[in-house]
Coordinates of C-alpha atoms and ligand atoms in Angstrom, one line a residue:
M1 CA 15.8 -30.0 4.1
L2 CA 18.8 -27.8 4.5
T3 CA 19.4 -25.4 1.6
R4 CA 22.7 -23.0 0.8
L5 CA 23.1 -19.7 -1.1
T6 CA 26.9 -19.4 -1.5
G7 CA 29.2 -16.7 -2.3
G8 CA 26.5 -13.8 -2.9
T9 CA 26.6 -10.2 -1.7
V10 CA 24.0 -10.6 1.2
L11 CA 22.5 -6.7 1.8
D12 CA 20.4 -7.2 4.9
P13 CA 18.6 -3.9 5.4
S14 CA 17.8 -5.0 9.4
E15 CA 21.2 -4.5 10.0
A16 CA 23.7 -1.8 10.4
A17 CA 26.3 -3.7 8.3
G18 CA 26.2 -2.6 4.6
E19 CA 26.8 -5.3 2.1
T20 CA 28.6 -8.3 3.3
S21 CA 29.8 -11.4 1.3
R22 CA 28.8 -14.5 3.0
D23 CA 26.8 -17.7 2.7
L24 CA 23.1 -18.1 3.6
W25 CA 21.7 -21.1 5.1
I26 CA 17.9 -22.2 5.1
E27 CA 16.1 -25.2 6.8
E28 CA 12.3 -25.6 7.2
G29 CA 11.8 -22.3 5.3
R30 CA 13.6 -20.3 7.7
I31 CA 17.2 -18.6 8.0
V32 CA 19.3 -20.5 9.9
A33 CA 23.0 -20.0 11.5
P34 CA 25.5 -21.8 9.3
P35 CA 25.7 -25.5 10.9
E36 CA 28.2 -26.0 13.4
D37 CA 28.3 -30.0 12.4
G38 CA 29.6 -29.5 9.0
R39 CA 26.6 -30.7 7.6
R40 CA 26.5 -30.8 3.6
P41 CA 23.6 -28.3 2.4
D42 CA 20.7 -30.8 0.6
R43 CA 20.6 -28.0 -2.4
D44 CA 23.2 -25.5 -3.5
Y45 CA 22.9 -22.1 -5.4
D46 CA 25.9 -20.5 -6.6
V47 CA 24.9 -16.8 -6.4
T48 CA 28.6 -15.6 -6.3
G49 CA 28.8 -11.8 -6.9
Q50 CA 24.9 -11.6 -6.9
L51 CA 23.0 -9.5 -4.8
V52 CA 21.1 -11.3 -2.2
L53 CA 18.0 -9.0 -0.7
P54 CA 14.7 -10.2 1.4
G55 CA 11.7 -10.4 -0.3
A56 CA 9.9 -7.2 -1.1
I57 CA 6.9 -6.1 0.7
D58 CA 4.4 -3.5 -0.9
I59 CA 2.3 -1.6 1.7
H60 CA -0.3 -0.2 -0.4
S61 CA -1.3 -1.6 -4.1
H62 CA -5.1 -2.5 -4.8
I63 CA -4.7 -5.9 -6.0
A64 CA -8.5 -7.1 -4.6
G65 CA -12.1 -6.2 -3.7
G66 CA -14.9 -4.8 -5.5
K67 CA -13.7 -1.7 -7.2
V68 CA -10.8 -3.6 -8.7
N69 CA -13.1 -6.0 -10.9
L70 CA -15.3 -2.9 -11.4
G71 CA -11.7 -1.8 -12.7
R72 CA -11.3 -4.8 -14.8
L73 CA -14.6 -4.3 -16.3
L74 CA -13.7 -0.9 -17.6
A75 CA -9.8 -1.9 -18.7
A76 CA -11.1 -4.5 -21.6
A77 CA -8.6 -2.5 -23.9
D78 CA -5.6 -3.0 -21.2
H79 CA -6.1 -6.7 -21.2
R80 CA -6.1 -7.3 -24.7
R81 CA -3.0 -4.8 -25.5
N82 CA -1.3 -6.5 -22.8
G83 CA -2.3 -10.2 -22.9
E84 CA -0.3 -11.2 -25.7
R85 CA 3.1 -10.3 -24.0
A86 CA 2.0 -12.0 -20.8
E87 CA 5.9 -13.3 -20.1
A88 CA 5.3 -17.6 -19.9
L89 CA 2.0 -16.8 -18.0
L90 CA -0.5 -19.6 -18.2
R91 CA -3.9 -17.8 -17.9
G92 CA -5.4 -14.5 -19.5
G93 CA -6.3 -11.4 -17.7
G94 CA -2.7 -9.7 -18.3
G95 CA -3.9 -6.1 -18.1
L96 CA -1.0 -3.9 -16.1
A97 CA -3.5 -1.8 -14.6
T98 CA -6.0 -4.5 -13.2
P99 CA -4.5 -7.9 -13.8
S100 CA -6.3 -11.3 -12.9
T101 CA -5.5 -12.3 -9.5
F102 CA -3.4 -15.0 -11.0
I103 CA -1.1 -12.4 -13.0
T104 CA -1.0 -10.2 -10.1
G105 CA 0.6 -12.8 -7.9
Y106 CA 3.0 -14.1 -10.6
R107 CA 4.4 -10.6 -11.6
Y108 CA 5.1 -9.6 -8.2
A109 CA 6.7 -12.4 -7.5
A110 CA 8.7 -12.6 -10.6
M111 CA 10.0 -8.9 -9.9
G112 CA 11.2 -10.1 -6.2
Y113 CA 8.2 -9.0 -4.2
T114 CA 6.6 -11.8 -1.7
A115 CA 4.2 -9.8 0.0
V116 CA 1.1 -7.4 -0.8
F117 CA -1.0 -5.2 1.4
E118 CA -4.5 -4.4 -0.3
P119 CA -5.3 -0.7 1.6
A120 CA -9.0 -0.7 1.1
M121 CA -10.9 -3.1 2.4
V122 CA -14.8 -2.0 2.7
P123 CA -16.1 -3.7 5.7
S124 CA -19.0 -5.3 3.8
N125 CA -17.1 -6.5 1.2
A126 CA -14.4 -8.2 3.4
R127 CA -15.8 -11.8 2.6
A128 CA -15.3 -11.1 -1.3
A129 CA -12.2 -9.0 -0.9
H130 CA -10.5 -12.2 1.0
L131 CA -11.8 -14.7 -1.1
E132 CA -10.3 -13.0 -3.9
M133 CA -6.7 -12.1 -2.1
A134 CA -7.0 -16.1 -1.4
D135 CA -7.1 -16.6 -5.1
V136 CA -3.8 -14.2 -5.7
P137 CA -0.9 -17.0 -5.9
I138 CA 2.5 -17.2 -4.5
V139 CA 2.8 -13.5 -2.3
D140 CA 1.7 -13.2 1.3
K141 CA -1.1 -10.5 1.7
G142 CA -3.1 -8.7 4.2
A143 CA -5.7 -5.8 3.9
Y144 CA -6.6 -2.4 5.8
V145 CA -10.3 -2.1 6.7
M146 CA -11.6 1.1 5.4
L147 CA -13.4 3.3 8.2
G148 CA -14.2 6.9 9.2
N149 CA -17.3 7.2 6.4
D150 CA -19.0 4.3 8.0
E151 CA -22.6 5.4 9.4
F152 CA -22.0 3.5 13.0
L153 CA -19.1 5.3 13.9
L154 CA -20.1 8.6 12.6
R155 CA -23.2 8.0 14.5
R156 CA -21.4 7.3 17.7
L157 CA -19.0 10.0 17.3
A158 CA -21.9 12.4 17.2
E159 CA -23.7 11.1 20.2
G160 CA -20.5 11.4 21.9
A161 CA -19.1 8.0 22.3
G162 CA -15.9 7.6 24.6
Q163 CA -12.6 6.8 22.8
S164 CA -13.0 3.2 24.8
E165 CA -15.9 2.3 23.0
I166 CA -14.5 3.2 19.5
N167 CA -11.5 1.3 20.6
D168 CA -13.9 -1.7 20.9
Y169 CA -15.6 -1.0 17.8
V170 CA -12.6 -0.8 16.0
A171 CA -11.2 -4.0 17.5
W172 CA -14.7 -5.6 16.8
M173 CA -14.5 -4.9 13.2
M174 CA -10.6 -5.7 12.5
Q175 CA -11.9 -9.6 14.0
A176 CA -14.9 -9.3 12.0
T177 CA -13.2 -8.4 8.6
A178 CA -9.8 -10.3 9.4
A179 CA -8.1 -7.0 8.8
H180 CA -4.2 -6.3 9.5
A181 CA -4.6 -2.6 9.8
V182 CA -7.0 -0.1 9.5
K183 CA -7.4 3.0 6.7
V184 CA -9.5 6.2 6.8
V185 CA -10.3 7.5 3.1
N186 CA -11.2 11.2 3.2
A187 CA -12.7 11.2 6.4
G188 CA -16.1 12.3 6.8
G189 CA -15.8 13.1 3.2
I190 CA -17.5 10.0 1.4
S191 CA -20.7 9.9 4.1
A192 CA -20.8 14.3 3.5
F193 CA -20.8 12.9 -0.6
K194 CA -24.3 11.1 -0.1
F195 CA -25.8 14.4 1.0
N196 CA -24.2 16.3 -1.7
A197 CA -21.2 17.6 -0.3
R198 CA -18.4 18.0 -3.1
G199 CA -15.6 18.3 -0.1
L200 CA -15.2 18.5 3.2
G201 CA -12.6 20.7 5.0
L202 CA -10.9 19.3 8.1
D203 CA -12.5 21.4 10.5
E204 CA -16.2 21.3 8.9
K205 CA -19.0 19.3 10.7
G206 CA -20.1 16.8 8.1
P207 CA -23.9 17.7 6.8
H208 CA -25.3 14.9 8.3
H209 CA -23.5 14.0 11.6
G210 CA -21.9 17.2 12.5
V211 CA -18.7 15.2 13.1
T212 CA -15.2 16.8 11.7
P213 CA -12.6 15.2 9.9
R214 CA -10.2 15.9 12.4
I215 CA -11.9 14.4 15.5
I216 CA -12.7 11.0 13.1
I217 CA -9.0 11.1 12.1
R218 CA -7.4 11.8 15.8
T219 CA -10.0 9.2 17.3
L220 CA -9.2 6.5 14.6
A221 CA -5.5 7.1 15.1
R222 CA -5.8 6.8 18.8
A223 CA -8.1 3.6 18.8
V224 CA -5.4 2.0 16.8
H225 CA -2.4 3.0 19.0
E226 CA -4.3 1.8 22.2
L227 CA -4.7 -1.5 20.8
G228 CA -1.5 -2.0 19.9
V229 CA -2.0 -2.8 16.0
P230 CA 1.3 -2.7 14.5
H231 CA 0.7 -0.3 11.5
P232 CA -0.3 3.3 12.3
L233 CA -3.7 4.5 11.2
H234 CA -3.3 4.6 7.3
V235 CA -4.4 7.9 6.1
H236 CA -5.7 9.0 2.8
C237 CA -6.3 12.6 3.3
N238 CA -9.0 14.9 2.7
D239 CA -8.9 17.0 -0.6
L240 CA -7.0 14.5 -2.9
G241 CA -5.7 15.6 -5.8
I242 CA -6.9 19.8 -5.5
P243 CA -4.5 22.4 -6.0
G244 CA -3.4 23.8 -2.2
N245 CA -4.4 20.4 -0.3
I246 CA -1.1 20.6 1.3
T247 CA -2.8 22.8 3.7
T248 CA -5.0 19.8 4.7
T249 CA -2.5 17.1 4.4
L250 CA -0.5 19.2 6.9
A251 CA -3.4 20.1 9.3
T252 CA -3.9 16.1 9.1
I253 CA -0.6 15.5 10.5
D254 CA -1.5 18.4 13.4
A255 CA -4.8 16.4 13.7
A256 CA -2.6 12.8 14.7
E257 CA -1.5 15.1 18.2
G258 CA 1.3 12.6 18.1
Y259 CA -0.1 9.5 17.4
P260 CA 1.3 7.1 14.7
I261 CA 0.0 7.9 11.1
H262 CA 0.7 6.9 7.9
L263 CA 0.2 9.4 4.8
T264 CA -0.5 7.0 1.7
H265 CA -0.2 8.3 -1.8
A266 CA 1.5 11.3 -0.1
Q267 CA 2.1 12.8 -4.0
F268 CA -1.5 13.5 -4.5
H269 CA -1.6 15.4 -1.3
C270 CA 0.9 18.1 -1.3
Y271 CA -0.3 20.5 -4.3
G272 CA 0.1 24.2 -3.8
T273 CA -1.6 27.0 -5.9
E274 CA 1.7 29.3 -6.9
G275 CA 2.3 30.0 -10.6
R276 CA 0.2 31.2 -13.7
R277 CA -1.6 27.8 -13.5
R278 CA -2.6 28.1 -9.8
F279 CA -0.9 24.4 -9.6
S280 CA 2.3 23.6 -7.7
S281 CA 4.5 21.4 -5.9
A282 CA 4.1 21.6 -2.2
A283 CA 6.5 18.4 -1.7
A284 CA 9.3 20.5 0.3
L285 CA 6.8 21.4 2.7
L286 CA 5.3 17.7 3.4
A287 CA 8.9 16.7 3.6
E288 CA 9.9 19.2 6.1
A289 CA 6.9 18.3 7.9
V290 CA 7.7 14.4 7.8
N291 CA 11.2 15.0 8.7
R292 CA 10.5 17.1 11.8
N293 CA 7.1 14.4 12.7
T294 CA 8.6 11.1 13.5
N295 CA 5.2 9.8 14.5
V296 CA 4.6 10.2 10.6
S297 CA 5.3 8.0 7.6
I298 CA 4.4 8.1 4.1
D299 CA 4.2 6.2 0.8
V300 CA 4.6 8.3 -2.5
G301 CA 1.9 7.2 -4.8
Q302 CA 4.1 8.3 -7.8
V303 CA 2.7 8.9 -10.9
V304 CA 3.9 6.7 -14.0
F305 CA 3.1 7.8 -17.5
G306 CA 0.9 6.1 -19.8
P307 CA -2.5 4.7 -19.4
T308 CA -3.8 2.9 -16.2
M309 CA -7.0 2.8 -14.1
T310 CA -7.9 5.0 -10.8
L311 CA -10.3 3.1 -8.4
S312 CA -10.7 4.6 -5.0
G313 CA -13.2 4.4 -2.1
D314 CA -13.1 8.4 -2.5
T315 CA -16.3 9.0 -4.1
Q316 CA -15.8 12.9 -3.5
A317 CA -12.1 12.6 -5.5
Q318 CA -13.2 10.4 -8.0
F319 CA -16.5 12.3 -9.1
R320 CA -14.2 15.3 -9.7
T321 CA -11.9 13.1 -11.5
R322 CA -14.8 11.6 -14.1
R323 CA -13.8 14.9 -16.3
H324 CA -10.8 13.6 -17.5
A325 CA -12.0 10.1 -18.0
H326 CA -9.6 8.2 -20.5
P327 CA -11.5 6.5 -22.0
D328 CA -14.6 8.6 -21.4
T329 CA -16.5 6.1 -19.1
W330 CA -16.3 5.7 -15.4
I331 CA -18.4 4.1 -12.3
S332 CA -19.3 5.8 -9.1
M333 CA -21.1 3.8 -6.4
D334 CA -22.3 3.5 -2.4
I335 CA -21.7 0.3 -0.4
E336 CA -23.9 -0.6 2.5
C337 CA -23.7 2.0 5.1
D338 CA -19.8 2.0 5.0
G339 CA -18.2 3.7 1.9
G340 CA -18.3 4.1 -1.4
C341 CA -15.9 3.4 -4.8
G342 CA -15.2 5.5 -7.7
I343 CA -13.8 4.3 -10.8
V344 CA -11.8 6.2 -13.8
P345 CA -9.7 5.0 -16.4
F346 CA -6.9 7.6 -16.7
R347 CA -4.0 8.2 -18.8
Y348 CA -0.8 10.4 -17.4
R349 CA 1.0 12.7 -20.1
D350 CA 4.3 13.7 -19.8
R351 CA 3.4 16.7 -21.9
N352 CA 0.5 17.7 -19.8
F353 CA 1.6 20.0 -17.4
V354 CA -0.5 18.9 -14.1
N355 CA 0.5 15.3 -15.0
A356 CA 4.3 16.0 -15.6
L357 CA 4.8 17.8 -12.2
Q358 CA 2.7 15.1 -10.2
W359 CA 5.4 13.1 -11.7
A360 CA 8.5 15.3 -10.4
I361 CA 6.2 16.1 -6.9
G362 CA 6.8 12.5 -6.5
L363 CA 10.2 12.0 -7.0
E364 CA 10.7 15.4 -4.8
L365 CA 8.8 13.6 -2.0
F366 CA 11.4 10.2 -2.4
L367 CA 14.5 12.9 -2.6
L368 CA 13.3 15.1 0.2
V369 CA 12.2 13.2 3.0
E370 CA 15.4 12.3 4.7
D371 CA 14.6 8.9 6.5
P372 CA 14.5 5.8 4.3
W373 CA 12.8 3.9 7.1
R374 CA 9.6 6.2 6.7
V375 CA 8.9 6.8 3.1
F376 CA 7.6 3.6 0.8
L377 CA 8.1 3.1 -2.8
T378 CA 4.5 2.9 -4.2
T379 CA 2.5 4.2 -7.1
D380 CA -1.0 3.4 -5.3
H381 CA -1.5 0.5 -8.0
P382 CA -2.7 1.1 -10.3
N383 CA -3.9 4.9 -9.1
G384 CA -0.4 6.2 -10.1
G385 CA 0.3 3.7 -12.6
P386 CA 0.9 -0.3 -12.5
F387 CA 3.6 -2.0 -9.8
A388 CA 5.1 -3.1 -13.0
S389 CA 7.1 0.0 -13.2
Y390 CA 8.5 -0.3 -9.5
P391 CA 12.1 -1.3 -11.2
Q392 CA 12.0 1.8 -13.2
L393 CA 11.2 3.9 -10.1
V394 CA 14.2 2.1 -8.4
K395 CA 16.6 3.6 -11.3
L396 CA 15.1 6.8 -11.0
L397 CA 16.2 7.3 -6.9
M398 CA 19.5 5.6 -7.8
E399 CA 20.7 7.4 -11.2
P400 CA 20.5 11.0 -10.8
A401 CA 22.0 11.6 -14.5
W402 CA 19.0 9.5 -15.9
R403 CA 16.6 11.3 -14.1
A404 CA 17.9 14.5 -15.8
E405 CA 17.6 12.8 -18.9
C406 CA 13.6 11.8 -17.9
L407 CA 13.0 15.3 -16.4
A408 CA 14.6 17.0 -19.7
Q409 CA 11.3 15.3 -21.6
I410 CA 8.4 16.7 -19.6
H411 CA 6.4 19.6 -20.2
S412 CA 8.8 22.7 -20.1
A413 CA 6.7 25.1 -17.7
A414 CA 6.6 21.6 -15.3
R415 CA 10.1 21.2 -15.2
K416 CA 10.8 24.7 -14.6
A417 CA 8.4 24.6 -11.5
S418 CA 9.7 21.7 -10.1
L419 CA 12.6 21.5 -7.4
L420 CA 13.8 18.4 -9.1
S421 CA 16.9 19.3 -11.1
S422 CA 18.4 21.0 -8.1
L423 CA 17.9 17.4 -6.1
D424 CA 20.9 15.0 -7.1
R425 CA 20.7 12.8 -3.9
R426 CA 21.4 9.4 -5.0
Y427 CA 19.5 6.4 -3.4
T428 CA 21.9 3.7 -2.5
L429 CA 21.2 0.1 -2.6
R430 CA 21.1 -0.3 1.2
E431 CA 18.5 2.6 1.1
I432 CA 16.2 1.5 -1.8
A433 CA 16.3 -2.0 0.7
I434 CA 14.8 -0.4 3.5
M435 CA 12.2 1.1 1.9
T436 CA 10.9 -1.6 0.0
R437 CA 11.9 -4.6 2.6
A438 CA 12.9 -3.6 6.2
A439 CA 10.4 -0.2 6.6
P440 CA 7.5 -2.1 5.4
A441 CA 8.0 -5.0 7.7
R442 CA 8.5 -3.1 10.5
S443 CA 5.9 -0.4 10.0
L444 CA 3.5 -3.8 9.5
G445 CA 4.6 -6.2 12.4
L446 CA 6.0 -8.6 10.2
A447 CA 9.3 -9.1 13.0
D448 CA 10.3 -12.1 10.5
R449 CA 10.0 -10.2 7.4
G450 CA 12.5 -7.6 5.5
R451 CA 15.9 -9.3 7.4
L452 CA 18.2 -12.0 6.6
T453 CA 19.0 -13.3 10.2
P454 CA 18.2 -16.6 11.4
G455 CA 14.8 -17.1 12.4
A456 CA 13.6 -14.9 9.6
L457 CA 11.2 -16.6 6.8
A458 CA 13.5 -17.6 3.8
D459 CA 11.6 -15.1 1.5
I460 CA 14.6 -14.2 -0.8
A461 CA 15.5 -12.2 -4.0
V462 CA 18.7 -12.6 -5.4
Y463 CA 19.9 -10.0 -8.4
A464 CA 22.7 -10.6 -10.9
P465 CA 24.5 -7.3 -11.1
E466 CA 23.7 -5.2 -14.4
P467 CA 24.9 -1.9 -15.9
D468 CA 20.8 -1.0 -16.5
L469 CA 19.3 -1.4 -12.7
E470 CA 15.6 -1.2 -14.4
A471 CA 16.6 -4.3 -15.9
M472 CA 18.1 -5.6 -12.9
F473 CA 15.5 -5.1 -10.9
R474 CA 12.8 -6.0 -13.1
E475 CA 14.1 -10.0 -13.2
P476 CA 15.8 -11.2 -10.2
A477 CA 18.2 -14.1 -10.7
L478 CA 16.0 -16.1 -8.4
V479 CA 13.2 -16.0 -5.6
L480 CA 12.7 -18.1 -2.8
K481 CA 9.6 -18.1 -1.0
G482 CA 9.6 -19.4 2.3
G483 CA 13.0 -21.5 1.1
A484 CA 11.2 -23.0 -2.0
E485 CA 12.5 -22.0 -5.4
I486 CA 9.7 -20.0 -7.0
C487 CA 11.2 -17.9 -10.2
R488 CA 14.6 -18.0 -12.2
R489 CA 15.2 -15.3 -14.5
G490 CA 11.6 -14.3 -14.9
R491 CA 10.5 -17.8 -15.5
L492 CA 8.0 -19.3 -12.5
V493 CA 9.1 -22.3 -11.5
A494 CA 6.4 -23.3 -8.5
V495 CA 2.9 -21.4 -7.5
P496 CA 2.5 -22.0 -3.8
M497 CA 0.0 -19.9 -2.2
G498 CA 1.0 -17.5 0.6
A499 CA -0.6 -16.9 3.7
T500 CA -2.9 -14.3 4.7
Q501 CA -1.7 -11.4 7.5
L502 CA -4.0 -10.6 10.1
V503 CA -4.1 -8.5 13.7
R504 CA -6.8 -9.2 16.2
P505 CA -6.8 -7.0 19.1
G506 CA -8.9 -7.7 21.9
Y507 CA -12.1 -6.0 22.7
D508 CA -15.3 -5.6 25.8
R509 CA -18.2 -7.7 24.2
Q510 CA -20.2 -4.9 25.7
V511 CA -19.9 -3.3 22.4
E512 CA -21.8 -5.8 20.6
K513 CA -25.0 -5.0 21.7
R514 CA -25.2 -1.8 20.4
L515 CA -24.2 -3.4 16.9
R516 CA -26.8 -6.0 16.5
R517 CA -29.2 -3.3 17.1
F518 CA -27.8 -1.2 14.3
F519 CA -27.0 -4.3 12.1
D520 CA -31.2 -5.1 12.8
D521 CA -32.0 -1.5 12.2
H522 CA -30.0 -0.7 9.2
M523 CA -27.7 -3.3 7.4
T524 CA -28.7 -5.7 4.6
I525 CA -26.8 -8.3 6.5
G526 CA -27.7 -10.2 9.7
F527 CA -24.9 -9.5 12.6
A528 CA -24.4 -12.9 13.3
Q529 CA -23.5 -13.5 9.6
F530 CA -21.2 -10.5 9.2
P531 CA -17.8 -11.5 10.8
L532 CA -15.5 -13.6 8.8
G533 CA -14.9 -16.7 11.0
Q534 CA -11.8 -18.8 11.1
Q535 CA -13.0 -21.6 10.3
E536 CA -15.0 -20.4 7.1
L537 CA -11.8 -18.7 6.1
A538 CA -9.7 -22.0 6.7
E539 CA -12.3 -23.8 4.5
A540 CA -12.0 -21.0 1.7
G541 CA -8.1 -22.3 1.3
L542 CA -6.8 -19.3 3.5
R543 CA -3.9 -19.6 5.7
L544 CA -3.8 -17.1 8.3
E545 CA -0.9 -16.0 10.2
E546 CA -2.0 -13.9 13.1
R547 CA 0.4 -11.2 14.1
E548 CA 0.6 -9.7 17.4
C549 CA -0.5 -6.6 18.8
A550 CA 1.9 -4.6 21.2
E551 CA 1.6 -4.8 24.8
A552 CA -1.2 -2.2 25.1
G553 CA -0.1 0.9 23.0
G554 CA -1.4 3.1 26.2
R555 CA -1.7 6.8 26.1
L556 CA 0.6 9.0 24.5
Ligands
ZN601 ZN1 -4.8 3.7 -2.9

């Protein structure tokens, strides 16, 4: 079937040209050049004067896995409160912070998002995480496997294993868990928590293995690079949420030694200790480091005022946060020898000094990092706030006057402590399109996404211009997934299932000998049963899309 979008203002963020008024042609789910033989389209959408963008991609959003389910358990009130206005949605589970799988897919698609990445898949929970993600309709998805506190890795690092063995282990684990990328959460700190450590400095030896977070981060960043995995090591730094943690974050950039790294929810990691309250913004310092180090990208993890659920693999940080639980209930747990997780309900308040400054710090980061290819729009859903608030963030970035109005509402001492009133940068549409489409596509190695040139997948969001940018980005006029119409003016018209993105780097099978022994001695699941088989995943209904590794990343 040949489809045409006629008369739209096409903004392809992968191209240097700005908006152009032209028709877009689609065949077999992909964008094609206009037919030269004068063929007529089978289907024609008149989008005259409307903005045509590639589908948006969320690089970091907790949509599946054990901790999301535990979050749902603690979020009954959220589901009741938001269930009634679950716009034309067919099923319950409509909470904002931890919606059901169905509503997660519906809401993302209805906002023009066509791919979402779950950033914290614990290896031993990979099977459940994938089955749950397979239940999220419409959007494509993928998962980052969490390493860096796993017993095997820490033990082998302590025993002096070489880089090539670690590379083989990382590749084996990515294949075994059908992962798209590798994440490290509080390197060494989750392991240390099991031995009663309440923190672990970057150069502090872990209490059990004697391995420092610096070594873990450097080794993993190098492994991911040398294996040619497109997305760099995805790093949740140590000392999350602690005043003064900017020192750790800057040292983490240093620890990467030039290897590509992505610092996630950077807002939670750029705090200073200035002022009477000993809590200040260090966004300028972090932004300066990001601007200078081109091997570094970040996503912000913007705070949004209101109730939400915090869920993290970082048991140390969540154990600290439990004191602020709202309502007063929380969960912390350990999972096999892999990692852990902590769940704490939370309410961000604009009249609370710390929360208000967190809000401002996130915006400072967005505005101070110069290159939109290296800063991504996230709320670390649902940790900083629900993903449904993205349209509001776009408006905050594009409208300095509205930003100033919002700034005037927050805790006055936080307002005075923030640089925000002096930042008049206005994001352009093209910059928004880069940070939400082309940049995540490039960072994740999704060569056929984030652009509108021939060969690209026809994942498309069309927006009707409106004076209120939040309203405009909340409800696209039209959303296509793989060329098929999914959503019109917020109304879903079809619910296809998206594909699971994964990367399968090669490895030397020698590593399996040692792993088998480790599994026999320590794990509750057998070595043969642990890996997810391609056939098993296919039978469970997953459509796998393997992404290529770069030609051996090689040494720097
Ligand atoms: Zn996260």
